[in-house]
Short mmCIF file of C-alpha atoms in Angstrom, two decimals:
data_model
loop_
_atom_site.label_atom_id
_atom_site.label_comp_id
_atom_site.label_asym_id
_atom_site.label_seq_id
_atom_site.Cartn_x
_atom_site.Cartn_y
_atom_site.Cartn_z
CA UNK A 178 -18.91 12.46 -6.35
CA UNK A 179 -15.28 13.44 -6.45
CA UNK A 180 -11.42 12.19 -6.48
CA UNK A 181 -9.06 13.35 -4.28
CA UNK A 182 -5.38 12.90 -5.48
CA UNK A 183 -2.72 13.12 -2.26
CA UNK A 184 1.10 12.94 -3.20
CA UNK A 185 4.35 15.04 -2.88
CA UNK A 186 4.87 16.61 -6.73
CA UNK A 187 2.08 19.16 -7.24
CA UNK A 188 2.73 19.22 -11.09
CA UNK A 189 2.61 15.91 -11.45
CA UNK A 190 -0.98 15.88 -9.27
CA UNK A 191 -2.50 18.60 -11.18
CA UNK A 192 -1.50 16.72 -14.91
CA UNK A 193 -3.48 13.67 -13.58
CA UNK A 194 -6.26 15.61 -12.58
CA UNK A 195 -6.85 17.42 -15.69
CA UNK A 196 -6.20 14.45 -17.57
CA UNK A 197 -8.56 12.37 -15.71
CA UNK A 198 -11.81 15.43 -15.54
CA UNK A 199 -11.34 15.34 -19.59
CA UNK A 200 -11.41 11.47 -19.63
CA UNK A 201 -14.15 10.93 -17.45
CA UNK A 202 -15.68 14.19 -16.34
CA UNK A 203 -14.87 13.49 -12.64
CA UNK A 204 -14.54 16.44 -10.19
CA UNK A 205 -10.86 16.00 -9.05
CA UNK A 206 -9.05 17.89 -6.34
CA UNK A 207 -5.60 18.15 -5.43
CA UNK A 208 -3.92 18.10 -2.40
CA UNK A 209 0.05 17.89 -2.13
CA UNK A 210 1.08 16.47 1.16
CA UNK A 211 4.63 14.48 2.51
CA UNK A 212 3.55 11.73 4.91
CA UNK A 213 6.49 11.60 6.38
CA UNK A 214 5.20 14.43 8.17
CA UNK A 215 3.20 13.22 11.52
CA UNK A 216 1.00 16.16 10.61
CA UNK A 217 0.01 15.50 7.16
CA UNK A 218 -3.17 12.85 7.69
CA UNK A 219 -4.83 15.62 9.63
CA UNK A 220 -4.14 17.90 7.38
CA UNK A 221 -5.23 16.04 4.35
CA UNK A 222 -8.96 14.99 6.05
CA UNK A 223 -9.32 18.66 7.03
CA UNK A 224 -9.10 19.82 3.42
CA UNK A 225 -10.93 17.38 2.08
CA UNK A 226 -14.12 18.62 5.08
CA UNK A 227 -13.16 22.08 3.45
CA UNK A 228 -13.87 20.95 -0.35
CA UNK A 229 -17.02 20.19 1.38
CA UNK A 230 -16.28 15.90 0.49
CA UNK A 231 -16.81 12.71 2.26
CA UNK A 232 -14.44 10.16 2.07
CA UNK A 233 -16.45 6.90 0.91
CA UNK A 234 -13.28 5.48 -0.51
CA UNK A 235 -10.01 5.43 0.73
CA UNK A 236 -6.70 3.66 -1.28
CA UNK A 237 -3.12 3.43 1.05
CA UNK A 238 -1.18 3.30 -1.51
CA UNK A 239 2.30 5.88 -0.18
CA UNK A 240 5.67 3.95 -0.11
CA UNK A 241 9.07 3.26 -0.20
CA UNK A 242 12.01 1.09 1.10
CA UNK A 243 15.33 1.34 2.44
CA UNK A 244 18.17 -0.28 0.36
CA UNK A 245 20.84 -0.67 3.17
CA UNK A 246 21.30 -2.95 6.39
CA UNK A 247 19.18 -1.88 9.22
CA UNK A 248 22.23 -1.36 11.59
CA UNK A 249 23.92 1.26 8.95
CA UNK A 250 20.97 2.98 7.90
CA UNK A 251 20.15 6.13 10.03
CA UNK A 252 16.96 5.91 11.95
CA UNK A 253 15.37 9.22 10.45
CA UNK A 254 14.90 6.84 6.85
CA UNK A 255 13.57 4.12 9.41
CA UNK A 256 11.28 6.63 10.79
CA UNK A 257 10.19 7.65 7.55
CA UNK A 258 9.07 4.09 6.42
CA UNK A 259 7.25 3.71 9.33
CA UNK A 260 5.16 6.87 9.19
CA UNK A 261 4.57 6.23 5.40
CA UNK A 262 3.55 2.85 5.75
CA UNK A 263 2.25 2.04 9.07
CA UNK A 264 1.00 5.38 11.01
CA UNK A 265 -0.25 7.36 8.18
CA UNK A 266 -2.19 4.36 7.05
CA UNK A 267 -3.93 4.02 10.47
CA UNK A 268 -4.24 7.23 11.36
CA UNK A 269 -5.76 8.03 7.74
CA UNK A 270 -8.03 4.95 8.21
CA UNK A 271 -8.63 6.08 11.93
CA UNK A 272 -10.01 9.78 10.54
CA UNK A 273 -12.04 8.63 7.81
CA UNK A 274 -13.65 5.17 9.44
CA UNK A 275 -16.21 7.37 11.44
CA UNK A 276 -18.25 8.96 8.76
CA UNK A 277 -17.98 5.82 6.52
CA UNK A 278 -19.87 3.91 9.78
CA UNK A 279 -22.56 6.81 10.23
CA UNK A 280 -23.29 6.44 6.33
CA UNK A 281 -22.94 2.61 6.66
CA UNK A 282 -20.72 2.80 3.35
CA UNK A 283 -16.74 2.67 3.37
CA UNK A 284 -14.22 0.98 1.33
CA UNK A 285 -10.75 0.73 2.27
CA UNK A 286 -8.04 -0.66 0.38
CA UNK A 287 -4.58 -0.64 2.16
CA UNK A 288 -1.74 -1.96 -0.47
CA UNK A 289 0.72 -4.45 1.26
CA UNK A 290 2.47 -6.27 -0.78
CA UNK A 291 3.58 -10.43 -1.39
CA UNK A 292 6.17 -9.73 0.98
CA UNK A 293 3.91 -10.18 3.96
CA UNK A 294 3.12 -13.64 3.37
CA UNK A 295 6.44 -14.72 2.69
CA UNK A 296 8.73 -16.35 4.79
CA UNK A 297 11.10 -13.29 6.88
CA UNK A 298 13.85 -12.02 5.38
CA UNK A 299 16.47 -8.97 5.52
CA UNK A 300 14.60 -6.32 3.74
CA UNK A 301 14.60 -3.81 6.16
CA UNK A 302 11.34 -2.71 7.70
CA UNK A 303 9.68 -3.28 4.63
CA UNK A 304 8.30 -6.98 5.19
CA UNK A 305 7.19 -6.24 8.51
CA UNK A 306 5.80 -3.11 7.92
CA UNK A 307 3.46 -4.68 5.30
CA UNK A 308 2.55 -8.03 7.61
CA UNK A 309 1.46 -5.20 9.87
CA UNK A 310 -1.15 -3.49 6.96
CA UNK A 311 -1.87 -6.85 5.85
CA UNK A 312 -3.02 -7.27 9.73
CA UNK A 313 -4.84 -4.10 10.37
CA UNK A 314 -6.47 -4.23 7.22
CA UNK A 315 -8.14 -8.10 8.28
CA UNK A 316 -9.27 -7.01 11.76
CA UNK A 317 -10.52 -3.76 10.64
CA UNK A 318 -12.50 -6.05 8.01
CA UNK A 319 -13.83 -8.22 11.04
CA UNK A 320 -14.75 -4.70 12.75
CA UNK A 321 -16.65 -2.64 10.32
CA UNK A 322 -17.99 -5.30 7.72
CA UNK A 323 -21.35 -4.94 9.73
CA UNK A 324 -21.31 -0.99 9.57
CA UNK A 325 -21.26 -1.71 5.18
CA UNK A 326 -17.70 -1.23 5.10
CA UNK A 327 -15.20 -3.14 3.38
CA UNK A 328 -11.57 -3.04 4.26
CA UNK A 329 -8.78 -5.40 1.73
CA UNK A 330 -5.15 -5.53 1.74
CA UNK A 331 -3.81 -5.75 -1.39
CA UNK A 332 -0.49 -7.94 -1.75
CA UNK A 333 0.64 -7.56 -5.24
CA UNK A 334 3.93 -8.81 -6.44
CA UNK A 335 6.60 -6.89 -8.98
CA UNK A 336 4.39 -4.48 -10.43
CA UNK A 337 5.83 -2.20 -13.18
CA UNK A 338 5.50 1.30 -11.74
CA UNK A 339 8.29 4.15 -10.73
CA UNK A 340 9.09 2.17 -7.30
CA UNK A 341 12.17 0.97 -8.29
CA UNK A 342 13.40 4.04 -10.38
CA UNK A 343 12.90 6.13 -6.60
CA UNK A 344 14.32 3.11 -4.69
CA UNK A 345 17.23 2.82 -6.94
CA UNK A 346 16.53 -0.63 -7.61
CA UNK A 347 15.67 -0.46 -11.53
CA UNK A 348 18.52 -2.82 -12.71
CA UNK A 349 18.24 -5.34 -10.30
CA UNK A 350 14.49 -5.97 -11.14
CA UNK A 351 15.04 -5.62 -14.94
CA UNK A 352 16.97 -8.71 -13.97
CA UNK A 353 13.88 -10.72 -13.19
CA UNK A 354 11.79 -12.72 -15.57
CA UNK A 355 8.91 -11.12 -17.27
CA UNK A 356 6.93 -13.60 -16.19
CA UNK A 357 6.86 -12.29 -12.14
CA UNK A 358 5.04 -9.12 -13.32
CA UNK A 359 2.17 -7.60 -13.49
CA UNK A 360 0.99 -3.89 -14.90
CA UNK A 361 -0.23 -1.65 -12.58
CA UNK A 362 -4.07 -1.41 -13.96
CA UNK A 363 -4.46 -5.57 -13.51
CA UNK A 364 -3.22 -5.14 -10.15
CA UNK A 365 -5.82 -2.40 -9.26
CA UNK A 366 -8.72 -3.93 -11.33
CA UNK A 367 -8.40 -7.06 -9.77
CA UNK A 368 -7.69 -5.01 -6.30
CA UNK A 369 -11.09 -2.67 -6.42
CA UNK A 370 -13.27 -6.18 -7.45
CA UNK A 371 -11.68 -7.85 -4.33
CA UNK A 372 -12.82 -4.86 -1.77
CA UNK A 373 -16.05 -4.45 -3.27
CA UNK A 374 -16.81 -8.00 -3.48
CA UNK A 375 -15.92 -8.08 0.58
CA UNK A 376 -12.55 -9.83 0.36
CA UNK A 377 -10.28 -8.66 3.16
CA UNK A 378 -6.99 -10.31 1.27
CA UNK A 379 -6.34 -9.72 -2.59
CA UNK A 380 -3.52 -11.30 -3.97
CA UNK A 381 -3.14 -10.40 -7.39
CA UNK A 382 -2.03 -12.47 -10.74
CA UNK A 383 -1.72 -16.24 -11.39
CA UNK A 384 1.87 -16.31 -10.54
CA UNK A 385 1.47 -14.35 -7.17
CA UNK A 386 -1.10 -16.80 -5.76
CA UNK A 387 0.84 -19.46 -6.50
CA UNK A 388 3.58 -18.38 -4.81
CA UNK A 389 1.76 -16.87 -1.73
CA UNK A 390 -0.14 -20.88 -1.31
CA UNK A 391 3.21 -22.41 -1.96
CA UNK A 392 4.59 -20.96 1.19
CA UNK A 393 1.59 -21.26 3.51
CA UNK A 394 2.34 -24.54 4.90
CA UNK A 395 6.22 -23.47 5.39
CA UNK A 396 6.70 -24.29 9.36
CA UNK A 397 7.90 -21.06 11.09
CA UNK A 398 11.16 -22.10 11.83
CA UNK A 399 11.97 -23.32 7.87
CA UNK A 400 10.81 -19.66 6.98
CA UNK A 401 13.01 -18.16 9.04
CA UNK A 402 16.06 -20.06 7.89
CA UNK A 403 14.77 -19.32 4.18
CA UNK A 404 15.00 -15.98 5.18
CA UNK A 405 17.95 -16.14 6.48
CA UNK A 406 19.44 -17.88 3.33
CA UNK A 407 18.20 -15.03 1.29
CA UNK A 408 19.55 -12.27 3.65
CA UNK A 409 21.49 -9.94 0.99
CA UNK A 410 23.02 -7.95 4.54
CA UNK A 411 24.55 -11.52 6.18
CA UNK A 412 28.25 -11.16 6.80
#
């Protein structure tokens, strides 16, 4: 058994790695990859066939958001989310789905995020982008659950992590009660029990379930002027 750790910053990649072989005495291979590049899921799965692994376990976790309106943001940082978020996520699923079926074990976990089952509002591609993975992730569920394969989205709420330092969006959230978070290892813990259990939706913490069945009932067109109330772009 082995890890494979996929991100941009080598140096930061090989720290973790050595970190976690010492901790646990796990094999753990690097490989340093941009998804924005179209070419980089193919390029990932054919190093990992080269370490000589299978990929039993898969975790989408890449991404990042805009902070502008969609009309002045240029379409290359549009194009960017997308390939992050939405094509390398299926075509990383796509690539590694086969061999899971053939060994009738594969677990998926695809992160979305709260956003997808709240009402719509002006964050830029980022809450539909997630509805999307929360999507694929429940009708790839339906479709390989009786190969042994479990596929969950994972909808966590404000997580402490580095998102908001790279998104530029640290004092805003620092802004927000404590209360609304969660630390990153509750949100995974609670993330790898929900795949493994079988559960194609995890929505982590007290707070965020709440919130996520507080909404449900919301008619479509009350969400949408919600949304519309909380647009932070309106004129």
């Amino acid at each position: 058994m082995g890890l494979v750790l996929v991100a941009r910053r080598e140096d930061r990649l090989l720290a973790l790695a050595k970190d976690l072989t010492a901790d646990y005495g796990v094999r753990c291979d690097v490989i340093t990859a941009d998804l924005t590049d179209p070419a980089a899921p193919q390029a990932i799965m054919a190093r990992v066939t080269e370490l000589g692994l299978d990929v039993d376990i898969l975790i989408n976790n890449a991404g990042l958001s805009g902070s502008g309106a969609f009309a002045d943001t240029p379409f290359v940082e549009l194009a960017n989310e997308i390939q992050v978020m939405m094509t390398a996520v299926t075509e990383l699923a796509h690539l590694a789905v086969p061999g899971m079926k053939e060994r009738g074990f594969g677990r998926i976990v695809n992160v979305s995020s709260l956003a997808a089952l709240m009402p719509p509002a002006a964050s830029l591609l980022y809450t539909a982008i997630k509805s999307y993975v929360l999507n694929l992730s429940q009708a790839l569920d339906m479709e390989l659950k009786p190969h042994g394969v479990h596929v969950t989205a994972l909808c966590p709420g404000f997580t402490h992590s580095e998102f908001h330092d790279v998104m530029g969006t640290r004092d805003a959230s620092n802004k927000l009660p404590a209360f609304l978070w969660q630390e990153a290892d509750a949100v995974v813990r609670e993330g790898w029990n929900a795949v493994d259990k079988g559960a194609p939706v995890c929505v982590p913490g007290v707070v965020n379930k709440v919130t996520a069945a507080a909404v449900k009932p919301v008619p479509l067109w009350v969400g949408y002027r919600l949304g519309k109330s909380l647009n932070p772009f309106k004129n």
